[in-house]
Amino acid sequence: MVIEPNEIPSLDIGDLLSGGDGVRTRVEIRVWAAHLDEYRRVSPAQAQWLLQCSAEYWQDLPADADSRALVHSLLALELLVAEEVPDAETGVGPVSRSTPGEGHWWPLAAIHHRHSRWQGVDSVTDMERSQLVTAHDLRQRLGSPPPAVPDQGPLPGQIGLPEVPASALESLGRRRVTCRNFDPGRSVSMAQLAAALQQTFRAHAQLEPAPGLVFLKKNVPSAGGLHPMEACLLVQRVEGLAPGLYRYHPLRHALTPVVPECELDADTARRFLAGQHWFVDAAVLVVFVCRFERSLWKYRNHRKVYRAMMLDAGHLSQALYMAATECGLGAFVTSAINEVDIEKALALDPLKEGPLAICGMGWRAQERTTAELDPLQGAWPAPGGA
């Protein structure tokens, strides 16, 4: 857990009238824990007692009444756990802090993951309120960004590289354009969906070098060859497939229904996507659900493993982009998602399994109503075919 002193400013009219700046601050002590969705406010005495507790071993309940009262207050805040719930009067039972140690998380990564999750956020409304929607808005509100390429000027010894003919793979990559204009009335075929999953999440072989230790061979790399990322699909319009939530099985190349259409509502996609309405009409949303335990089995208490799992999501998103583009479909990826809402729909324990990103794919609309970055005109040819 992390104990944070947080300064909260307030207006002091008396100080302002007497010639001061009118700003008064008070310090609030917050405790961020990996097993709690919200921080807890504590007193200095409570914070001091927390710092005296072991994160690994049970401790006997203190004998003196004041310390015992602090323990009870911290138990009520869920910052301590009891092996046996102590009676308010007798105080029987050892106590300890609750940590993600059993899951082998590095504590700071676990806290970051837990508290960077969203629930019920409408990111578009927030952008509109902050006037940060268009490129003009960004420039006006935030000023000039750092340059796209650092201007180093002529460099002694700089060696120019030859232009080579574009390969089929490079040509496909040039046609890859994030889609923000999906056709809400057009379905993708089962074959298109199968092809996209086959090129990304499907396991094409497996190896068992030791009993119970299985490695999968997929088309994308993964830290330690562990492939912790699973695909959960929100199907909206796929020919021959009922709308609903599905889990993909990478060895059987098959989908298993998780939540049927009758248990979803019209706003499920918008809720998952934190209000990003330009993605909502994609025919299929692919939620990247990371099985943290799979990676943490090897990389125990490792400072880099969370970053490695994010890289796994990046590999898969690019592969899915390319697969969708090859099928003639538009695609997108976003990490601006309401993780908690997704966890509830899929019944996930956030320290064992959690969504890291959402990709989507579907047919592009006939008209572009939302801007897309397409300077090569690979998705939207110039008027008149120029």
Tab-separated table of C-alpha atoms in Angstrom:
chain	number	residue	atom	x	y	z
A	1	MET	CA	0.000	0.000	0.000
A	2	VAL	CA	1.007	3.627	-0.482
A	3	ILE	CA	0.458	6.317	2.141
A	4	GLU	CA	0.091	9.737	0.515
A	5	PRO	CA	-0.118	13.156	2.189
A	6	ASN	CA	-2.476	15.194	0.008
A	7	GLU	CA	-2.781	18.981	0.306
A	8	ILE	CA	-6.308	20.341	-0.141
A	9	PRO	CA	-6.613	24.117	-0.764
A	10	SER	CA	-9.578	26.190	0.383
A	11	LEU	CA	-10.557	29.864	0.390
A	12	ASP	CA	-9.819	31.818	3.573
A	13	ILE	CA	-11.809	35.082	3.383
A	14	GLY	CA	-10.238	36.446	6.565
A	15	ASP	CA	-6.738	35.954	5.234
A	16	LEU	CA	-7.736	37.525	1.904
A	17	LEU	CA	-9.221	40.615	3.593
A	18	SER	CA	-6.113	41.027	5.718
A	19	GLY	CA	-3.882	41.170	2.648
A	20	GLY	CA	-2.952	37.513	2.260
A	21	ASP	CA	-3.457	35.303	-0.777
A	22	GLY	CA	-6.608	33.833	0.735
A	23	VAL	CA	-5.466	30.243	0.275
A	24	ARG	CA	-5.470	27.843	3.191
A	25	THR	CA	-4.365	24.243	2.859
A	26	ARG	CA	-4.981	21.205	4.997
A	27	VAL	CA	-3.243	17.868	4.718
A	28	GLU	CA	-5.300	14.728	4.216
A	29	ILE	CA	-3.606	11.339	4.539
A	30	ARG	CA	-4.716	8.852	1.914
A	31	VAL	CA	-3.932	5.149	1.771
A	32	TRP	CA	-3.950	3.431	-1.617
A	33	ALA	CA	-4.164	-0.362	-1.462
A	34	ALA	CA	-4.192	-2.909	-4.272
A	35	HIS	CA	-7.171	-4.811	-2.882
A	36	LEU	CA	-9.432	-1.743	-2.609
A	37	ASP	CA	-11.084	0.187	-5.431
A	38	GLU	CA	-10.934	3.527	-3.591
A	39	TYR	CA	-8.365	5.150	-1.334
A	40	ARG	CA	-9.021	5.410	2.388
A	41	ARG	CA	-8.575	8.530	4.514
A	42	VAL	CA	-6.734	7.904	7.773
A	43	SER	CA	-5.508	9.897	10.743
A	44	PRO	CA	-1.794	10.340	11.513
A	45	ALA	CA	-2.158	7.804	14.331
A	46	GLN	CA	-3.758	5.266	12.009
A	47	ALA	CA	-1.052	5.826	9.396
A	48	GLN	CA	1.667	5.341	11.996
A	49	TRP	CA	0.088	2.093	13.167
A	50	LEU	CA	-0.147	0.812	9.580
A	51	LEU	CA	3.562	1.432	9.106
A	52	GLN	CA	4.275	-0.788	12.109
A	53	CYS	CA	2.358	-3.760	10.673
A	54	SER	CA	3.869	-6.632	8.746
A	55	ALA	CA	2.799	-7.220	5.168
A	56	GLU	CA	3.730	-10.906	5.358
A	57	TYR	CA	3.235	-12.230	8.888
A	58	TRP	CA	0.381	-12.333	11.354
A	59	GLN	CA	0.765	-10.229	14.481
A	60	ASP	CA	-0.868	-10.495	17.873
A	61	LEU	CA	-3.473	-7.908	18.705
A	62	PRO	CA	-1.952	-5.192	20.944
A	63	ALA	CA	-2.934	-5.307	24.582
A	64	ASP	CA	-3.437	-1.595	25.267
A	65	ALA	CA	-6.874	-0.127	24.623
A	66	ASP	CA	-5.746	2.777	22.412
A	67	SER	CA	-3.839	0.565	19.974
A	68	ARG	CA	-6.672	-1.938	19.977
A	69	ALA	CA	-9.099	0.832	19.031
A	70	LEU	CA	-6.826	1.809	16.134
A	71	VAL	CA	-6.783	-1.794	14.959
A	72	HIS	CA	-10.568	-1.952	14.979
A	73	SER	CA	-10.783	1.289	13.002
A	74	LEU	CA	-8.316	-0.015	10.400
A	75	LEU	CA	-10.213	-3.280	10.153
A	76	ALA	CA	-13.368	-1.285	9.469
A	77	LEU	CA	-11.513	0.547	6.683
A	78	GLU	CA	-10.368	-2.825	5.270
A	79	LEU	CA	-6.739	-1.775	5.551
A	80	LEU	CA	-6.109	-4.661	7.946
A	81	VAL	CA	-7.511	-8.156	7.901
A	82	ALA	CA	-7.995	-10.499	10.837
A	83	GLU	CA	-7.353	-14.211	10.860
A	84	GLU	CA	-10.169	-14.311	13.379
A	85	VAL	CA	-12.496	-11.325	13.623
A	86	PRO	CA	-11.643	-9.788	17.014
A	87	ASP	CA	-14.456	-9.053	19.413
A	88	ALA	CA	-14.844	-5.333	20.053
A	89	GLU	CA	-14.426	-5.855	23.775
A	90	THR	CA	-12.033	-8.788	24.138
A	91	GLY	CA	-10.004	-8.151	20.985
A	92	VAL	CA	-9.060	-11.768	20.316
A	93	GLY	CA	-7.287	-12.594	17.082
A	94	PRO	CA	-4.103	-11.692	15.185
A	95	VAL	CA	-4.184	-9.059	12.442
A	96	SER	CA	-2.175	-8.127	9.382
A	97	ARG	CA	-2.328	-5.897	6.328
A	98	SER	CA	-3.907	-7.363	3.228
A	99	THR	CA	-1.595	-7.306	0.190
A	100	PRO	CA	-1.470	-8.734	-3.335
A	101	GLY	CA	1.502	-10.865	-2.263
A	102	GLU	CA	-0.223	-14.180	-2.890
A	103	GLY	CA	-0.672	-13.206	-6.538
A	104	HIS	CA	3.051	-12.339	-6.865
A	105	TRP	CA	2.392	-8.751	-7.975
A	106	TRP	CA	5.040	-6.106	-7.501
A	107	PRO	CA	3.066	-3.928	-5.033
A	108	LEU	CA	3.411	-0.618	-6.891
A	109	ALA	CA	2.286	-2.219	-10.158
A	110	ALA	CA	-0.707	-3.779	-8.405
A	111	ILE	CA	-1.702	-0.429	-6.913
A	112	HIS	CA	-1.296	1.325	-10.260
A	113	HIS	CA	-3.386	-1.306	-12.023
A	114	ARG	CA	-6.163	-1.263	-9.441
A	115	HIS	CA	-6.507	2.493	-9.216
A	116	SER	CA	-6.112	3.378	-12.900
A	117	ARG	CA	-9.270	1.432	-13.757
A	118	TRP	CA	-12.413	3.336	-14.779
A	119	GLN	CA	-16.048	2.759	-13.965
A	120	GLY	CA	-18.938	4.630	-15.550
A	121	VAL	CA	-16.635	7.193	-17.175
A	122	ASP	CA	-17.812	9.079	-20.263
A	123	SER	CA	-14.482	10.216	-21.668
A	124	VAL	CA	-16.092	12.084	-24.572
A	125	THR	CA	-18.184	14.249	-22.251
A	126	ASP	CA	-15.023	14.962	-20.256
A	127	MET	CA	-13.174	15.946	-23.448
A	128	GLU	CA	-16.012	18.215	-24.536
A	129	ARG	CA	-16.192	19.840	-21.122
A	130	SER	CA	-12.450	20.508	-21.254
A	131	GLN	CA	-12.669	21.661	-24.896
A	132	LEU	CA	-10.104	19.061	-25.987
A	133	VAL	CA	-11.983	17.395	-28.851
A	134	THR	CA	-10.402	18.631	-32.088
A	135	ALA	CA	-6.797	19.231	-33.116
A	136	HIS	CA	-7.542	22.969	-32.994
A	137	ASP	CA	-8.848	22.570	-29.436
A	138	LEU	CA	-5.684	20.774	-28.355
A	139	ARG	CA	-3.407	23.407	-29.870
A	140	GLN	CA	-5.410	26.289	-28.410
A	141	ARG	CA	-5.759	24.842	-24.905
A	142	LEU	CA	-2.412	23.084	-24.496
A	143	GLY	CA	-0.065	25.074	-26.703
A	144	SER	CA	2.427	23.544	-29.103
A	145	PRO	CA	3.449	19.946	-28.437
A	146	PRO	CA	7.043	18.713	-28.610
A	147	PRO	CA	7.995	18.242	-32.284
A	148	ALA	CA	6.948	15.042	-34.036
A	149	VAL	CA	10.621	14.471	-34.870
A	150	PRO	CA	13.393	16.163	-32.840
A	151	ASP	CA	15.126	18.754	-35.029
A	152	GLN	CA	18.770	17.787	-34.728
A	153	GLY	CA	19.924	19.649	-37.818
A	154	PRO	CA	22.559	18.235	-40.190
A	155	LEU	CA	24.484	15.527	-38.358
A	156	PRO	CA	28.114	14.747	-39.213
A	157	GLY	CA	28.423	11.227	-40.512
A	158	GLN	CA	24.686	10.768	-41.077
A	159	ILE	CA	24.137	7.969	-43.593
A	160	GLY	CA	21.116	8.035	-45.870
A	161	LEU	CA	19.361	4.732	-46.492
A	162	PRO	CA	18.189	3.540	-49.911
A	163	GLU	CA	14.525	3.465	-50.837
A	164	VAL	CA	13.373	-0.102	-51.409
A	165	PRO	CA	10.199	-1.297	-53.145
A	166	ALA	CA	7.291	-1.742	-50.766
A	167	SER	CA	6.580	-5.371	-49.930
A	168	ALA	CA	3.069	-6.785	-49.668
A	169	LEU	CA	3.355	-6.524	-45.878
A	170	GLU	CA	4.402	-2.870	-46.018
A	171	SER	CA	1.653	-2.044	-48.504
A	172	LEU	CA	-0.864	-3.621	-46.150
A	173	GLY	CA	0.519	-1.564	-43.271
A	174	ARG	CA	0.153	1.641	-45.266
A	175	ARG	CA	-3.531	0.866	-45.739
A	176	ARG	CA	-3.998	0.425	-42.001
A	177	VAL	CA	-6.043	3.396	-40.774
A	178	THR	CA	-7.857	3.637	-37.450
A	179	CYS	CA	-11.580	3.558	-38.206
A	180	ARG	CA	-13.924	5.971	-36.443
A	181	ASN	CA	-16.793	5.635	-38.909
A	182	PHE	CA	-18.421	2.202	-38.833
A	183	ASP	CA	-21.469	1.107	-40.805
A	184	PRO	CA	-24.126	0.305	-38.156
A	185	GLY	CA	-26.217	-1.748	-40.561
A	186	ARG	CA	-23.644	-4.069	-42.089
A	187	SER	CA	-22.505	-7.392	-40.618
A	188	VAL	CA	-19.112	-9.044	-40.973
A	189	SER	CA	-18.997	-12.659	-42.088
A	190	MET	CA	-18.091	-15.574	-39.869
A	191	ALA	CA	-15.117	-16.188	-42.185
A	192	GLN	CA	-13.795	-12.641	-41.644
A	193	LEU	CA	-14.064	-12.984	-37.875
A	194	ALA	CA	-12.439	-16.424	-37.957
A	195	ALA	CA	-9.565	-15.140	-40.106
A	196	ALA	CA	-8.876	-12.217	-37.761
A	197	LEU	CA	-8.823	-14.443	-34.676
A	198	GLN	CA	-6.764	-17.106	-36.434
A	199	GLN	CA	-4.052	-14.571	-37.262
A	200	THR	CA	-3.909	-13.107	-33.759
A	201	PHE	CA	-5.144	-15.121	-30.791
A	202	ARG	CA	-5.137	-18.657	-32.194
A	203	ALA	CA	-2.512	-21.109	-30.940
A	204	HIS	CA	-1.072	-22.956	-33.942
A	205	ALA	CA	1.018	-25.370	-31.879
A	206	GLN	CA	1.859	-26.199	-28.278
A	207	LEU	CA	4.909	-27.506	-26.469
A	208	GLU	CA	5.042	-29.216	-23.069
A	209	PRO	CA	8.710	-29.371	-21.965
A	210	ALA	CA	7.707	-30.409	-18.442
A	211	PRO	CA	4.508	-31.895	-16.982
A	212	GLY	CA	1.866	-29.169	-16.722
A	213	LEU	CA	4.124	-26.536	-18.320
A	214	VAL	CA	2.612	-25.717	-21.711
A	215	PHE	CA	3.796	-23.055	-24.141
A	216	LEU	CA	1.638	-21.939	-27.070
A	217	LYS	CA	2.878	-20.884	-30.506
A	218	LYS	CA	0.956	-17.890	-31.820
A	219	ASN	CA	1.693	-15.395	-34.583
A	220	VAL	CA	2.555	-12.679	-32.052
A	221	PRO	CA	5.363	-12.566	-29.469
A	222	SER	CA	4.732	-12.697	-25.732
A	223	ALA	CA	6.944	-12.127	-22.690
A	224	GLY	CA	8.349	-15.486	-21.611
A	225	GLY	CA	6.237	-17.194	-24.275
A	226	LEU	CA	3.393	-17.214	-21.752
A	227	HIS	CA	0.629	-15.566	-23.824
A	228	PRO	CA	-1.554	-14.379	-20.915
A	229	MET	CA	-3.931	-12.404	-23.150
A	230	GLU	CA	-7.351	-13.839	-23.941
A	231	ALA	CA	-9.999	-12.555	-26.334
A	232	CYS	CA	-13.488	-11.846	-25.037
A	233	LEU	CA	-15.793	-10.723	-27.829
A	234	LEU	CA	-18.792	-8.438	-27.714
A	235	VAL	CA	-20.502	-9.564	-30.908
A	236	GLN	CA	-22.972	-7.074	-32.359
A	237	ARG	CA	-23.279	-8.016	-36.041
A	238	VAL	CA	-21.687	-11.256	-37.234
A	239	GLU	CA	-23.473	-13.432	-39.776
A	240	GLY	CA	-24.571	-16.700	-38.186
A	241	LEU	CA	-23.641	-15.641	-34.643
A	242	ALA	CA	-26.120	-14.378	-32.052
A	243	PRO	CA	-25.219	-11.038	-30.436
A	244	GLY	CA	-23.660	-11.392	-27.001
A	245	LEU	CA	-20.419	-11.856	-25.073
A	246	TYR	CA	-18.129	-14.750	-25.993
A	247	ARG	CA	-14.765	-16.146	-24.914
A	248	TYR	CA	-12.397	-17.382	-27.596
A	249	HIS	CA	-10.578	-20.715	-27.127
A	250	PRO	CA	-7.152	-20.428	-28.808
A	251	LEU	CA	-6.549	-24.183	-29.182
A	252	ARG	CA	-10.020	-25.203	-30.337
A	253	HIS	CA	-10.505	-22.044	-32.446
A	254	ALA	CA	-14.004	-21.784	-31.007
A	255	LEU	CA	-16.276	-19.307	-29.231
A	256	THR	CA	-18.144	-20.003	-25.997
A	257	PRO	CA	-21.106	-17.781	-25.034
A	258	VAL	CA	-20.581	-15.946	-21.751
A	259	VAL	CA	-23.462	-13.482	-21.612
A	260	PRO	CA	-26.404	-13.871	-24.027
A	261	GLU	CA	-28.008	-10.982	-25.882
A	262	CYS	CA	-30.962	-10.838	-23.486
A	263	GLU	CA	-28.652	-9.881	-20.609
A	264	LEU	CA	-26.981	-7.044	-22.526
A	265	ASP	CA	-28.447	-3.652	-23.302
A	266	ALA	CA	-28.124	-1.171	-26.120
A	267	ASP	CA	-25.531	0.843	-24.212
A	268	THR	CA	-23.179	-2.047	-23.386
A	269	ALA	CA	-20.678	-1.156	-26.106
A	270	ARG	CA	-20.780	2.556	-25.252
A	271	ARG	CA	-20.291	1.739	-21.569
A	272	PHE	CA	-17.344	-0.568	-22.259
A	273	LEU	CA	-15.793	2.102	-24.523
A	274	ALA	CA	-16.190	4.932	-21.995
A	275	GLY	CA	-18.533	6.889	-24.255
A	276	GLN	CA	-16.417	6.823	-27.434
A	277	HIS	CA	-19.426	6.849	-29.747
A	278	TRP	CA	-17.303	6.720	-32.917
A	279	PHE	CA	-16.303	3.126	-32.017
A	280	VAL	CA	-19.676	1.881	-30.765
A	281	ASP	CA	-20.970	0.706	-34.165
A	282	ALA	CA	-18.104	-1.716	-34.813
A	283	ALA	CA	-19.505	-5.143	-35.668
A	284	VAL	CA	-17.265	-6.862	-33.103
A	285	LEU	CA	-15.417	-5.598	-30.048
A	286	VAL	CA	-12.480	-7.723	-28.894
A	287	VAL	CA	-11.695	-7.168	-25.221
A	288	PHE	CA	-8.091	-8.026	-24.357
A	289	VAL	CA	-8.394	-9.807	-21.002
A	290	CYS	CA	-5.039	-10.451	-19.365
A	291	ARG	CA	-4.691	-13.477	-17.100
A	292	PHE	CA	-2.215	-11.819	-14.763
A	293	GLU	CA	-1.586	-15.037	-12.842
A	294	ARG	CA	-0.128	-16.640	-15.974
A	295	SER	CA	2.668	-14.056	-16.280
A	296	LEU	CA	3.107	-13.595	-12.535
A	297	TRP	CA	3.723	-17.326	-12.154
A	298	LYS	CA	7.156	-16.759	-13.734
A	299	TYR	CA	7.808	-13.070	-13.130
A	300	ARG	CA	7.099	-12.973	-9.407
A	301	ASN	CA	7.218	-9.545	-7.748
A	302	HIS	CA	8.912	-8.356	-10.941
A	303	ARG	CA	9.084	-4.637	-11.660
A	304	LYS	CA	8.864	-5.091	-15.432
A	305	VAL	CA	6.097	-7.668	-15.806
A	306	TYR	CA	3.192	-5.191	-15.964
A	307	ARG	CA	4.980	-3.339	-18.750
A	308	ALA	CA	5.559	-6.650	-20.533
A	309	MET	CA	1.856	-7.499	-20.362
A	310	MET	CA	1.044	-4.118	-21.893
A	311	LEU	CA	3.470	-4.893	-24.712
A	312	ASP	CA	1.612	-8.157	-25.314
A	313	ALA	CA	-1.571	-6.133	-25.808
A	314	GLY	CA	0.276	-3.887	-28.246
A	315	HIS	CA	1.511	-6.817	-30.332
A	316	LEU	CA	-2.007	-8.227	-30.554
A	317	SER	CA	-3.616	-4.915	-31.440
A	318	GLN	CA	-1.295	-4.351	-34.398
A	319	ALA	CA	-1.803	-7.927	-35.574
A	320	LEU	CA	-5.579	-7.493	-35.363
A	321	TYR	CA	-5.341	-4.199	-37.276
A	322	MET	CA	-3.447	-5.925	-40.075
A	323	ALA	CA	-5.799	-8.910	-40.151
A	324	ALA	CA	-8.860	-6.663	-40.336
A	325	THR	CA	-7.280	-4.515	-43.047
A	326	GLU	CA	-6.475	-7.619	-45.088
A	327	CYS	CA	-10.154	-8.625	-44.801
A	328	GLY	CA	-11.235	-5.205	-46.078
A	329	LEU	CA	-12.477	-4.086	-42.655
A	330	GLY	CA	-11.794	-1.051	-40.518
A	331	ALA	CA	-10.348	-1.485	-37.037
A	332	PHE	CA	-9.381	0.435	-33.909
A	333	VAL	CA	-7.718	-0.042	-30.533
A	334	THR	CA	-8.267	1.940	-27.347
A	335	SER	CA	-7.227	1.712	-23.715
A	336	ALA	CA	-9.789	4.362	-22.698
A	337	ILE	CA	-12.216	1.753	-21.389
A	338	ASN	CA	-14.367	1.216	-18.314
A	339	GLU	CA	-12.497	-1.748	-16.884
A	340	VAL	CA	-14.723	-2.170	-13.837
A	341	ASP	CA	-17.887	-2.360	-15.951
A	342	ILE	CA	-16.243	-5.014	-18.130
A	343	GLU	CA	-15.047	-6.966	-15.090
A	344	LYS	CA	-18.587	-7.066	-13.742
A	345	ALA	CA	-20.003	-8.284	-17.055
A	346	LEU	CA	-17.388	-11.049	-17.285
A	347	ALA	CA	-17.193	-11.813	-13.531
A	348	LEU	CA	-13.448	-11.100	-13.323
A	349	ASP	CA	-11.291	-10.717	-10.204
A	350	PRO	CA	-9.246	-7.598	-11.085
A	351	LEU	CA	-5.994	-8.883	-9.564
A	352	LYS	CA	-6.292	-12.213	-11.398
A	353	GLU	CA	-7.843	-11.229	-14.728
A	354	GLY	CA	-8.497	-7.820	-16.189
A	355	PRO	CA	-9.190	-5.959	-19.452
A	356	LEU	CA	-6.273	-3.906	-20.756
A	357	ALA	CA	-7.638	-2.686	-24.099
A	358	ILE	CA	-10.419	-3.101	-26.646
A	359	CYS	CA	-10.010	-3.615	-30.374
A	360	GLY	CA	-12.926	-3.430	-32.742
A	361	MET	CA	-13.543	-4.175	-36.386
A	362	GLY	CA	-16.302	-3.807	-38.936
A	363	TRP	CA	-17.198	-2.304	-42.281
A	364	ARG	CA	-16.478	1.366	-42.822
A	365	ALA	CA	-19.448	3.663	-43.290
A	366	GLN	CA	-20.103	5.229	-46.688
A	367	GLU	CA	-19.544	8.728	-45.312
A	368	ARG	CA	-16.845	10.043	-42.999
A	369	THR	CA	-18.481	12.066	-40.223
A	370	THR	CA	-15.676	11.730	-37.666
A	371	ALA	CA	-12.114	12.680	-38.566
A	372	GLU	CA	-9.617	9.904	-39.285
A	373	LEU	CA	-5.846	10.152	-39.726
A	374	ASP	CA	-5.492	9.043	-43.343
A	375	PRO	CA	-2.874	11.218	-45.090
A	376	LEU	CA	-2.094	8.451	-47.604
A	377	GLN	CA	-5.798	8.236	-48.525
A	378	GLY	CA	-5.726	4.481	-48.062
A	379	ALA	CA	-9.192	4.319	-46.521
A	380	TRP	CA	-10.783	7.495	-47.865
A	381	PRO	CA	-9.672	8.286	-51.452
A	382	ALA	CA	-9.755	11.931	-52.417
A	383	PRO	CA	-12.925	13.160	-54.184
A	384	GLY	CA	-12.814	12.408	-57.894
A	385	GLY	CA	-10.276	9.627	-57.380
A	386	ALA	CA	-7.318	12.022	-57.280
